mmCIF file of C-alpha atoms and ligand atoms in Angstrom:
data_model
loop_
_atom_site.group_PDB
_atom_site.id
_atom_site.type_symbol
_atom_site.label_atom_id
_atom_site.label_comp_id
_atom_site.label_asym_id
_atom_site.label_seq_id
_atom_site.Cartn_x
_atom_site.Cartn_y
_atom_site.Cartn_z
ATOM 1 C CA MET A 1 101.559 111.476 1.413
ATOM 2 C CA THR A 2 99.014 109.226 3.134
ATOM 3 C CA THR A 3 96.285 111.307 4.768
ATOM 4 C CA TYR A 4 94.255 110.504 7.852
ATOM 5 C CA THR A 5 91.286 110.107 5.532
ATOM 6 C CA ASP A 6 93.159 107.299 3.726
ATOM 7 C CA ARG A 7 94.077 105.701 7.043
ATOM 8 C CA TRP A 8 90.791 105.748 8.940
ATOM 9 C CA GLN A 9 89.162 102.888 7.082
ATOM 10 C CA HIS A 10 91.943 100.498 8.102
ATOM 11 C CA ALA A 11 91.797 101.492 11.761
ATOM 12 C CA MET A 12 88.172 102.306 12.582
ATOM 13 C CA MET A 13 84.909 100.404 12.318
ATOM 14 C CA ASN A 14 82.653 101.785 9.609
ATOM 15 C CA ASN A 15 79.506 102.081 11.713
ATOM 16 C CA TYR A 16 78.839 105.685 10.671
ATOM 17 C CA GLY A 17 79.494 105.668 6.911
ATOM 18 C CA THR A 18 81.994 108.446 7.620
ATOM 19 C CA PRO A 19 82.365 111.098 4.857
ATOM 20 C CA PRO A 20 85.830 111.471 3.314
ATOM 21 C CA ILE A 21 87.223 114.334 5.386
ATOM 22 C CA THR A 22 89.171 114.359 8.639
ATOM 23 C CA LEU A 23 88.740 117.313 10.957
ATOM 24 C CA VAL A 24 91.668 118.552 12.993
ATOM 25 C CA ARG A 25 90.618 121.887 14.527
ATOM 26 C CA GLY A 26 87.573 123.968 15.404
ATOM 27 C CA GLU A 27 86.962 127.555 16.422
ATOM 28 C CA GLY A 28 83.576 129.120 17.032
ATOM 29 C CA ALA A 29 81.186 127.835 14.355
ATOM 30 C CA HIS A 30 84.011 126.779 12.022
ATOM 31 C CA VAL A 31 85.961 123.536 11.718
ATOM 32 C CA TYR A 32 89.040 122.762 9.631
ATOM 33 C CA ASP A 33 90.148 119.580 7.909
ATOM 34 C CA GLU A 34 93.653 118.174 7.612
ATOM 35 C CA GLN A 35 94.240 120.153 4.418
ATOM 36 C CA GLY A 36 93.344 123.363 6.271
ATOM 37 C CA ARG A 37 90.017 123.745 4.482
ATOM 38 C CA GLU A 38 87.392 125.671 6.477
ATOM 39 C CA TYR A 39 83.809 124.480 6.917
ATOM 40 C CA VAL A 40 80.842 126.227 8.509
ATOM 41 C CA ASP A 41 79.684 123.785 11.167
ATOM 42 C CA LEU A 42 75.909 123.652 10.874
ATOM 43 C CA LEU A 43 75.660 120.492 12.914
ATOM 44 C CA ALA A 44 77.792 121.213 15.999
ATOM 45 C CA GLY A 45 78.672 117.563 16.529
ATOM 46 C CA ILE A 46 74.925 116.835 16.322
ATOM 47 C CA ALA A 47 73.554 119.581 18.526
ATOM 48 C CA VAL A 48 76.520 119.459 20.905
ATOM 49 C CA ASN A 49 78.855 122.447 20.619
ATOM 50 C CA ILE A 50 76.253 125.047 21.544
ATOM 51 C CA VAL A 51 78.860 127.619 22.563
ATOM 52 C CA GLY A 52 81.036 126.796 19.544
ATOM 53 C CA HIS A 53 84.387 125.059 19.292
ATOM 54 C CA ALA A 54 87.254 125.970 21.627
ATOM 55 C CA HIS A 55 85.300 128.588 23.570
ATOM 56 C CA PRO A 56 87.955 130.241 25.781
ATOM 57 C CA LYS A 57 85.797 129.941 28.918
ATOM 58 C CA VAL A 58 85.228 126.209 28.375
ATOM 59 C CA VAL A 59 88.937 125.704 27.636
ATOM 60 C CA GLU A 60 89.859 127.560 30.825
ATOM 61 C CA ALA A 61 87.312 125.731 33.004
ATOM 62 C CA VAL A 62 88.383 122.321 31.693
ATOM 63 C CA SER A 63 92.113 123.106 32.017
ATOM 64 C CA ASN A 64 91.721 124.386 35.573
ATOM 65 C CA GLN A 65 89.607 121.413 36.590
ATOM 66 C CA ILE A 66 91.913 118.734 35.225
ATOM 67 C CA ALA A 67 94.786 120.453 37.002
ATOM 68 C CA THR A 68 92.844 120.525 40.281
ATOM 69 C CA LEU A 69 90.751 117.361 40.540
ATOM 70 C CA GLY A 70 90.308 115.362 37.364
ATOM 71 C CA HIS A 71 88.387 112.356 38.591
ATOM 72 C CA VAL A 72 87.033 111.015 41.881
ATOM 73 C CA SER A 73 84.800 108.073 40.837
ATOM 74 C CA ASN A 74 81.125 108.391 41.517
ATOM 75 C CA LEU A 75 81.616 107.058 45.057
ATOM 76 C CA TYR A 76 82.601 110.513 46.293
ATOM 77 C CA ALA A 77 80.850 113.798 45.822
ATOM 78 C CA HIS A 78 82.758 116.780 44.486
ATOM 79 C CA ALA A 79 81.946 120.465 44.434
ATOM 80 C CA GLY A 80 81.403 120.863 40.678
ATOM 81 C CA GLY A 81 78.923 117.984 40.478
ATOM 82 C CA ILE A 82 76.822 119.377 43.295
ATOM 83 C CA GLU A 83 76.954 122.868 41.848
ATOM 84 C CA LEU A 84 75.955 121.620 38.398
ATOM 85 C CA ALA A 85 73.044 119.613 39.814
ATOM 86 C CA GLU A 86 71.831 122.676 41.735
ATOM 87 C CA ARG A 87 72.169 124.914 38.694
ATOM 88 C CA LEU A 88 70.232 122.513 36.455
ATOM 89 C CA LEU A 89 67.473 122.136 39.033
ATOM 90 C CA ALA A 90 67.287 125.919 39.459
ATOM 91 C CA LEU A 91 66.756 126.200 35.693
ATOM 92 C CA THR A 92 63.780 123.858 35.951
ATOM 93 C CA GLY A 93 62.422 125.803 38.936
ATOM 94 C CA ARG A 94 61.274 122.516 40.527
ATOM 95 C CA ASP A 95 62.276 120.141 43.310
ATOM 96 C CA GLY A 96 64.196 117.210 41.993
ATOM 97 C CA LYS A 97 67.481 115.343 41.910
ATOM 98 C CA VAL A 98 70.074 114.686 39.242
ATOM 99 C CA LEU A 99 71.895 111.528 38.220
ATOM 100 C CA PHE A 100 74.868 112.172 35.949
ATOM 101 C CA ALA A 101 75.785 109.872 33.078
ATOM 102 C CA ASN A 102 78.174 110.087 30.132
ATOM 103 C CA SER A 103 75.829 110.226 27.164
ATOM 104 C CA GLY A 104 72.246 110.552 26.079
ATOM 105 C CA ALA A 105 71.785 106.809 25.799
ATOM 106 C CA GLU A 106 73.010 106.357 29.354
ATOM 107 C CA ALA A 107 70.735 109.086 30.665
ATOM 108 C CA ASN A 108 67.829 107.226 29.069
ATOM 109 C CA GLU A 109 69.008 103.897 30.489
ATOM 110 C CA ALA A 110 68.732 105.528 33.913
ATOM 111 C CA ALA A 111 65.187 106.670 33.132
ATOM 112 C CA PHE A 112 64.349 103.140 31.965
ATOM 113 C CA LYS A 113 65.673 101.636 35.215
ATOM 114 C CA ILE A 114 63.879 104.230 37.349
ATOM 115 C CA SER A 115 60.642 103.312 35.573
ATOM 116 C CA ARG A 116 61.099 99.667 36.607
ATOM 117 C CA LEU A 117 61.242 100.722 40.253
ATOM 118 C CA THR A 118 57.643 101.887 40.050
ATOM 119 C CA GLY A 119 56.724 98.183 40.099
ATOM 120 C CA ARG A 120 55.303 98.382 36.584
ATOM 121 C CA THR A 121 57.021 97.347 33.355
ATOM 122 C CA LYS A 122 55.085 98.669 30.363
ATOM 123 C CA ILE A 123 56.549 101.675 28.562
ATOM 124 C CA VAL A 124 54.828 103.798 25.933
ATOM 125 C CA ALA A 125 57.118 105.492 23.390
ATOM 126 C CA ALA A 126 56.751 106.908 19.898
ATOM 127 C CA ASP A 127 57.310 105.617 16.391
ATOM 128 C CA GLY A 128 60.271 107.447 14.901
ATOM 129 C CA GLY A 129 61.597 108.353 18.345
ATOM 130 C CA PHE A 130 65.316 108.113 19.013
ATOM 131 C CA HIS A 131 66.713 107.539 22.483
ATOM 132 C CA GLY A 132 70.156 106.028 21.864
ATOM 133 C CA ARG A 133 71.943 102.883 20.723
ATOM 134 C CA THR A 134 72.537 100.916 23.916
ATOM 135 C CA MET A 135 70.126 98.001 24.254
ATOM 136 C CA GLY A 136 67.685 99.667 26.671
ATOM 137 C CA ALA A 137 67.719 102.997 24.866
ATOM 138 C CA LEU A 138 67.355 101.121 21.565
ATOM 139 C CA ALA A 139 64.256 99.404 22.947
ATOM 140 C CA LEU A 140 62.738 102.845 23.649
ATOM 141 C CA THR A 141 63.724 104.031 20.162
ATOM 142 C CA GLY A 142 60.977 103.638 17.570
ATOM 143 C CA GLN A 143 63.002 103.048 14.402
ATOM 144 C CA PRO A 144 62.815 99.382 13.282
ATOM 145 C CA ALA A 145 65.764 99.640 10.859
ATOM 146 C CA LYS A 146 68.036 100.507 13.795
ATOM 147 C CA GLN A 147 66.387 98.003 16.158
ATOM 148 C CA ASP A 148 65.654 94.870 14.143
ATOM 149 C CA PRO A 149 69.215 93.494 13.742
ATOM 150 C CA PHE A 150 69.606 93.565 17.526
ATOM 151 C CA ARG A 151 66.389 91.931 18.741
ATOM 152 C CA PRO A 152 65.426 90.720 21.264
ATOM 153 C CA LEU A 153 65.459 94.084 23.004
ATOM 154 C CA PRO A 154 64.660 94.500 26.692
ATOM 155 C CA GLY A 155 61.323 95.572 28.018
ATOM 156 C CA GLU A 156 57.760 95.752 27.114
ATOM 157 C CA VAL A 157 57.778 98.895 24.990
ATOM 158 C CA VAL A 158 54.674 99.853 23.040
ATOM 159 C CA HIS A 159 55.252 102.321 20.207
ATOM 160 C CA VAL A 160 52.499 104.606 18.954
ATOM 161 C CA PRO A 161 52.460 107.146 16.095
ATOM 162 C CA TYR A 162 54.134 110.403 17.200
ATOM 163 C CA GLY A 163 51.873 113.421 17.356
ATOM 164 C CA ASP A 164 48.679 111.355 17.443
ATOM 165 C CA THR A 165 46.938 112.326 20.667
ATOM 166 C CA GLU A 166 44.234 109.706 20.446
ATOM 167 C CA ALA A 167 46.720 106.885 19.843
ATOM 168 C CA ILE A 168 48.898 107.739 22.801
ATOM 169 C CA MET A 169 45.936 108.243 25.139
ATOM 170 C CA ALA A 170 44.615 104.835 24.118
ATOM 171 C CA ALA A 171 47.978 103.162 24.794
ATOM 172 C CA ILE A 172 48.491 104.544 28.304
ATOM 173 C CA ASP A 173 46.825 102.435 31.013
ATOM 174 C CA ASP A 174 47.179 101.391 34.659
ATOM 175 C CA GLU A 175 49.996 98.980 33.726
ATOM 176 C CA THR A 176 52.097 101.762 32.238
ATOM 177 C CA ALA A 177 55.304 102.546 34.122
ATOM 178 C CA MET A 178 56.518 105.381 31.904
ATOM 179 C CA VAL A 179 55.692 107.360 28.818
ATOM 180 C CA ILE A 180 58.808 108.651 27.085
ATOM 181 C CA LEU A 181 58.819 111.151 24.226
ATOM 182 C CA GLU A 182 61.074 113.717 22.623
ATOM 183 C CA PRO A 183 59.534 117.212 22.720
ATOM 184 C CA ILE A 184 60.675 117.448 19.069
ATOM 185 C CA GLN A 185 61.904 114.305 17.314
ATOM 186 C CA GLY A 186 65.461 115.191 16.313
ATOM 187 C CA GLU A 187 66.873 112.122 14.580
ATOM 188 C CA ASN A 188 63.558 111.472 12.888
ATOM 189 C CA GLY A 189 63.991 114.720 10.947
ATOM 190 C CA VAL A 190 63.047 117.463 13.425
ATOM 191 C CA VAL A 191 59.382 116.508 13.719
ATOM 192 C CA VAL A 192 57.377 118.990 15.795
ATOM 193 C CA PRO A 193 54.215 117.520 17.351
ATOM 194 C CA PRO A 194 50.903 119.364 17.161
ATOM 195 C CA GLU A 195 50.188 121.869 19.915
ATOM 196 C CA GLY A 196 48.662 120.193 22.967
ATOM 197 C CA TYR A 197 50.016 116.731 22.143
ATOM 198 C CA LEU A 198 52.663 116.600 24.862
ATOM 199 C CA ARG A 199 50.260 117.948 27.466
ATOM 200 C CA ALA A 200 47.643 115.332 26.564
ATOM 201 C CA ALA A 201 50.267 112.583 26.849
ATOM 202 C CA GLN A 202 51.432 113.975 30.181
ATOM 203 C CA ASP A 203 47.914 114.222 31.562
ATOM 204 C CA ALA A 204 47.071 110.669 30.467
ATOM 205 C CA ALA A 205 50.278 109.370 32.070
ATOM 206 C CA HIS A 206 49.530 111.139 35.321
ATOM 207 C CA LYS A 207 45.910 110.030 35.324
ATOM 208 C CA HIS A 208 47.110 106.413 35.189
ATOM 209 C CA GLY A 209 49.925 106.839 37.716
ATOM 210 C CA ALA A 210 52.641 106.509 35.067
ATOM 211 C CA LEU A 211 55.825 108.554 34.843
ATOM 212 C CA PHE A 212 55.993 111.151 32.079
ATOM 213 C CA ALA A 213 59.551 111.380 30.759
ATOM 214 C CA LEU A 214 60.868 113.794 28.154
ATOM 215 C CA ASP A 215 64.083 113.051 26.303
ATOM 216 C CA GLU A 216 65.663 116.496 25.985
ATOM 217 C CA VAL A 217 69.021 115.138 24.869
ATOM 218 C CA GLN A 218 68.769 117.033 21.584
ATOM 219 C CA THR A 219 66.341 119.826 22.514
ATOM 220 C CA GLY A 220 67.699 120.708 25.976
ATOM 221 C CA ILE A 221 69.993 123.581 27.038
ATOM 222 C CA ALA A 222 68.832 126.460 24.850
ATOM 223 C CA ARG A 223 68.767 124.647 21.479
ATOM 224 C CA THR A 224 65.089 125.491 20.858
ATOM 225 C CA GLY A 225 65.193 128.933 22.488
ATOM 226 C CA ALA A 226 64.342 127.786 26.034
ATOM 227 C CA TRP A 227 66.536 126.064 28.615
ATOM 228 C CA PHE A 228 64.374 122.977 28.113
ATOM 229 C CA ALA A 229 61.856 122.525 25.297
ATOM 230 C CA TYR A 230 59.136 121.436 27.755
ATOM 231 C CA GLN A 231 59.195 124.967 29.180
ATOM 232 C CA HIS A 232 57.643 126.338 25.978
ATOM 233 C CA GLU A 233 54.452 124.623 27.110
ATOM 234 C CA ASP A 234 54.941 124.773 30.844
ATOM 235 C CA LEU A 235 54.772 120.984 31.268
ATOM 236 C CA GLN A 236 55.530 119.052 34.455
ATOM 237 C CA PRO A 237 57.488 115.951 33.390
ATOM 238 C CA ASP A 238 58.578 113.501 36.093
ATOM 239 C CA ILE A 239 61.885 112.871 34.326
ATOM 240 C CA ILE A 240 63.942 114.747 31.769
ATOM 241 C CA THR A 241 67.121 113.428 30.195
ATOM 242 C CA LEU A 242 69.939 115.616 28.915
ATOM 243 C CA ALA A 243 73.333 115.202 27.219
ATOM 244 C CA LYS A 244 74.775 116.661 23.987
ATOM 245 C CA GLY A 245 74.816 120.473 24.331
ATOM 246 C CA MET A 246 75.067 120.325 28.092
ATOM 247 C CA GLY A 247 78.820 119.586 28.090
ATOM 248 C CA GLY A 248 79.796 121.914 25.268
ATOM 249 C CA GLY A 249 81.802 119.084 23.684
ATOM 250 C CA LEU A 250 82.734 117.025 26.737
ATOM 251 C CA PRO A 251 80.842 113.793 27.353
ATOM 252 C CA ILE A 252 78.172 114.194 29.997
ATOM 253 C CA GLY A 253 74.522 113.244 30.362
ATOM 254 C CA ALA A 254 71.954 113.710 33.084
ATOM 255 C CA CYS A 255 68.739 112.118 34.189
ATOM 256 C CA ILE A 256 66.756 114.609 36.247
ATOM 257 C CA ALA A 257 63.802 113.286 38.221
ATOM 258 C CA PHE A 258 61.275 115.465 39.989
ATOM 259 C CA GLY A 259 59.253 114.991 43.170
ATOM 260 C CA GLN A 260 59.100 111.475 44.597
ATOM 261 C CA THR A 261 60.508 109.979 41.393
ATOM 262 C CA ALA A 262 63.863 111.445 42.418
ATOM 263 C CA ASP A 263 64.115 109.033 45.352
ATOM 264 C CA LEU A 264 63.479 105.753 43.524
ATOM 265 C CA LEU A 265 67.172 104.955 42.936
ATOM 266 C CA GLY A 266 68.765 103.937 46.240
ATOM 267 C CA PRO A 267 72.413 103.190 47.080
ATOM 268 C CA GLY A 268 73.788 100.364 44.933
ATOM 269 C CA SER A 269 70.957 100.482 42.420
ATOM 270 C CA HIS A 270 72.704 102.154 39.483
ATOM 271 C CA GLY A 271 75.936 103.860 38.571
ATOM 272 C CA THR A 272 78.792 104.498 36.162
ATOM 273 C CA THR A 273 82.462 105.195 36.902
ATOM 274 C CA PHE A 274 82.639 108.488 35.029
ATOM 275 C CA GLY A 275 79.216 109.823 36.041
ATOM 276 C CA ALA A 276 79.616 113.437 37.244
ATOM 277 C CA ASN A 277 83.226 113.447 36.065
ATOM 278 C CA PRO A 278 84.620 116.755 37.418
ATOM 279 C CA VAL A 279 86.089 117.859 34.072
ATOM 280 C CA SER A 280 82.795 117.324 32.244
ATOM 281 C CA CYS A 281 80.947 119.074 35.082
ATOM 282 C CA ALA A 282 83.340 122.046 34.855
ATOM 283 C CA ALA A 283 82.669 122.273 31.116
ATOM 284 C CA ALA A 284 78.916 122.077 31.718
ATOM 285 C CA LEU A 285 79.061 124.838 34.341
ATOM 286 C CA ALA A 286 80.999 127.026 31.900
ATOM 287 C CA VAL A 287 78.363 126.313 29.229
ATOM 288 C CA LEU A 288 75.564 127.391 31.587
ATOM 289 C CA ASP A 289 77.496 130.597 32.367
ATOM 290 C CA ILE A 290 77.999 131.380 28.687
ATOM 291 C CA VAL A 291 74.388 130.633 27.714
ATOM 292 C CA THR A 292 73.218 132.932 30.513
ATOM 293 C CA ALA A 293 75.719 135.758 29.918
ATOM 294 C CA ASP A 294 75.260 135.803 26.140
ATOM 295 C CA ASP A 295 71.518 135.024 26.266
ATOM 296 C CA LEU A 296 71.849 132.143 23.838
ATOM 297 C CA ASN A 297 68.202 131.240 24.389
ATOM 298 C CA ALA A 298 67.231 134.495 22.695
ATOM 299 C CA ALA A 299 69.976 133.971 20.103
ATOM 300 C CA ALA A 300 68.694 130.481 19.236
ATOM 301 C CA LYS A 301 65.212 131.854 18.720
ATOM 302 C CA ALA A 302 66.224 134.906 16.669
ATOM 303 C CA LYS A 303 68.771 133.086 14.496
ATOM 304 C CA GLY A 304 66.489 130.074 14.016
ATOM 305 C CA ASP A 305 63.629 132.291 12.897
ATOM 306 C CA HIS A 306 65.974 134.187 10.584
ATOM 307 C CA LEU A 307 67.273 130.947 9.050
ATOM 308 C CA ALA A 308 63.762 129.620 8.458
ATOM 309 C CA GLU A 309 62.649 132.889 6.852
ATOM 310 C CA ALA A 310 65.750 133.053 4.650
ATOM 311 C CA VAL A 311 65.286 129.466 3.431
ATOM 312 C CA GLU A 312 61.589 130.092 2.768
ATOM 313 C CA ALA A 313 62.443 133.285 0.890
ATOM 314 C CA LEU A 314 64.476 131.205 -1.585
ATOM 315 C CA ASP A 315 61.110 129.934 -2.765
ATOM 316 C CA HIS A 316 62.956 126.939 -4.199
ATOM 317 C CA PRO A 317 60.822 124.312 -5.946
ATOM 318 C CA ALA A 318 62.721 121.450 -4.246
ATOM 319 C CA ILE A 319 62.115 122.798 -0.705
ATOM 320 C CA THR A 320 58.785 121.690 0.725
ATOM 321 C CA GLU A 321 59.103 122.856 4.325
ATOM 322 C CA VAL A 322 61.401 124.367 6.939
ATOM 323 C CA ARG A 323 60.393 123.031 10.317
ATOM 324 C CA GLY A 324 61.670 123.014 13.867
ATOM 325 C CA ARG A 325 62.218 125.517 16.631
ATOM 326 C CA GLY A 326 65.140 127.764 17.566
ATOM 327 C CA LEU A 327 68.316 126.378 16.036
ATOM 328 C CA LEU A 328 67.013 122.843 15.605
ATOM 329 C CA ARG A 329 65.702 122.892 12.050
ATOM 330 C CA ALA A 330 65.025 120.618 9.111
ATOM 331 C CA ILE A 331 64.679 121.469 5.464
ATOM 332 C CA THR A 332 62.478 118.913 3.710
ATOM 333 C CA LEU A 333 63.030 118.242 0.029
ATOM 334 C CA THR A 334 61.194 116.881 -2.949
ATOM 335 C CA GLY A 335 62.848 115.473 -6.063
ATOM 336 C CA VAL A 336 66.273 115.850 -4.445
ATOM 337 C CA ASP A 337 68.235 113.152 -2.627
ATOM 338 C CA ALA A 338 69.094 114.605 0.794
ATOM 339 C CA PRO A 339 72.292 112.536 1.298
ATOM 340 C CA GLN A 340 73.535 113.758 -2.115
ATOM 341 C CA ALA A 341 72.582 117.348 -1.227
ATOM 342 C CA HIS A 342 74.424 116.949 2.068
ATOM 343 C CA ASN A 343 77.547 115.773 0.197
ATOM 344 C CA ARG A 344 77.349 118.767 -2.154
ATOM 345 C CA LEU A 345 76.950 121.108 0.787
ATOM 346 C CA ARG A 346 80.061 119.604 2.380
ATOM 347 C CA GLU A 347 81.994 120.069 -0.864
ATOM 348 C CA ALA A 348 80.835 123.709 -0.792
ATOM 349 C CA GLY A 349 82.130 124.080 2.797
ATOM 350 C CA PHE A 350 79.018 123.511 4.919
ATOM 351 C CA LEU A 351 78.564 120.607 7.342
ATOM 352 C CA ALA A 352 74.907 119.687 7.852
ATOM 353 C CA ASN A 353 73.421 116.201 7.744
ATOM 354 C CA ALA A 354 70.678 114.172 6.138
ATOM 355 C CA THR A 355 68.337 112.481 8.624
ATOM 356 C CA GLY A 356 66.567 110.596 5.854
ATOM 357 C CA PRO A 357 66.202 110.449 2.065
ATOM 358 C CA ASP A 358 64.522 113.858 1.896
ATOM 359 C CA VAL A 359 65.472 115.768 5.051
ATOM 360 C CA ILE A 360 68.506 117.975 5.776
ATOM 361 C CA ARG A 361 69.006 118.772 9.476
ATOM 362 C CA VAL A 362 70.655 121.917 10.741
ATOM 363 C CA ALA A 363 71.638 122.298 14.420
ATOM 364 C CA PRO A 364 74.551 124.743 14.488
ATOM 365 C CA PRO A 365 76.379 126.261 17.456
ATOM 366 C CA LEU A 366 74.066 128.864 18.993
ATOM 367 C CA ILE A 367 76.878 131.425 18.674
ATOM 368 C CA ILE A 368 76.927 131.086 14.859
ATOM 369 C CA GLU A 369 77.060 134.442 13.053
ATOM 370 C CA GLN A 370 74.057 135.366 10.958
ATOM 371 C CA ALA A 371 76.469 135.889 8.036
ATOM 372 C CA ASP A 372 77.373 132.176 8.146
ATOM 373 C CA LEU A 373 73.696 131.212 8.113
ATOM 374 C CA ASP A 374 73.162 133.524 5.139
ATOM 375 C CA ARG A 375 76.135 131.979 3.299
ATOM 376 C CA PHE A 376 74.620 128.544 3.893
ATOM 377 C CA VAL A 377 71.250 129.636 2.533
ATOM 378 C CA ALA A 378 72.967 131.156 -0.519
ATOM 379 C CA ALA A 379 74.752 127.818 -1.117
ATOM 380 C CA LEU A 380 71.554 125.758 -0.919
ATOM 381 C CA PRO A 381 70.215 126.140 -4.490
ATOM 382 C CA ASP A 382 73.431 124.715 -6.002
ATOM 383 C CA ALA A 383 73.291 121.759 -3.610
ATOM 384 C CA LEU A 384 69.663 120.952 -4.439
ATOM 385 C CA GLN A 385 70.203 119.410 -7.843
ATOM 386 C CA GLU A 386 67.776 116.793 -9.094
ATOM 387 C CA LYS A 387 68.160 113.202 -8.018
ATOM 388 C CA LYS A 388 70.668 111.300 -10.153
HETATM 389 N N1 PMP B 1 68.140 110.921 22.702
HETATM 390 C C1 PMP B 1 68.049 111.801 21.695
HETATM 391 C C2 PMP B 1 66.801 112.615 21.545
HETATM 392 C C3 PMP B 1 69.100 111.952 20.788
HETATM 393 O O1 PMP B 1 68.991 112.816 19.779
HETATM 394 C C4 PMP B 1 70.271 111.184 20.977
HETATM 395 C C5 PMP B 1 71.471 111.297 20.054
HETATM 396 N N2 PMP B 1 71.230 111.669 18.769
HETATM 397 C C6 PMP B 1 70.322 110.286 22.052
HETATM 398 C C7 PMP B 1 69.244 110.200 22.899
HETATM 399 C C8 PMP B 1 71.522 109.445 22.302
HETATM 400 O O2 PMP B 1 72.556 110.228 22.813
HETATM 401 P P1 PMP B 1 74.053 109.675 22.794
HETATM 402 O O3 PMP B 1 74.475 109.591 21.371
HETATM 403 O O4 PMP B 1 74.813 110.704 23.584
HETATM 404 O O5 PMP B 1 74.035 108.357 23.468
#
């Protein structure tokens, strides 16, 4: 019998180098392929399904919403969008306004456009940073291999080494419209900057009248053990962007601007048909309820710390470091090819991913059971065979 896995390559573009399995069902922190094989989902659709797959409250909220008011276009307000905006702002504890998008890239496109309305054009971003694949977001991204085939890219974006306080302070000047950084670089292999780095970048931006934007697409909504990663350091960004975990599996993104920055976009300046789609908003509201009720911020911290300790306790010669915060973690390797290790892990029933030749990233649902994390750690040594 021909499987979906046989069929996909004839029907779908191979822009992801898709592994040879086809998933058909998910529940909690587990997904199942077309043969019925179970996998522990340590990636959650890349930091998306924070409350797990098919959470009954998300299913109910989405079903009720599509049966009540499925879409209104962004030209009309609807109750769920307003409620979600208010809830997100309340979580920041600051005055601001929300613009809804459909993805992380789109949320960053909005930030990019807002920055242009300051009257300045220069943007400072970081080497290794990832902000999405649309042309504007790709210009902010600091990964030449992803950018070079698509040049020229829009904007006047200056990239500086991530985590280097002196370099970023030197790059920010009175021409700078916006500084945009990830609080932790996710796609670059879960790179955590040194303490004080983000604050120094923020202070330099503010000193020069530039916007300080944080891309919380991967770190936001409880992933690192706080609603937003910037709250660990009590920062005051002018813009944060969100997507991924926010919708619990439905496509939604948000660009939140604080203070006067929130009023830069006027009527007719920006938009997208599905922005604030009621079904995605209903899912996002359910996610916020679940994170609050089940204290998934605390869970992310406790389980992330446990995972890091358990991996370190393996004392495996091929593991050089476990880094990250909450349930956004990377295991760095030496002498082992991370893509090969990732394939072996998949064959053993664990879905993680390799963010580079020597880094395995783990960003599971925050509801994952500790037993599943322990099973993953127990499976690691077999997956870490020497490079072939
Ligand atoms: N910013 C960050 C920090 C991301 O990790 C990602 C996705 N990996 C994006 C932006 C782009 O989000 P999307 O894929 O939803 O466009």
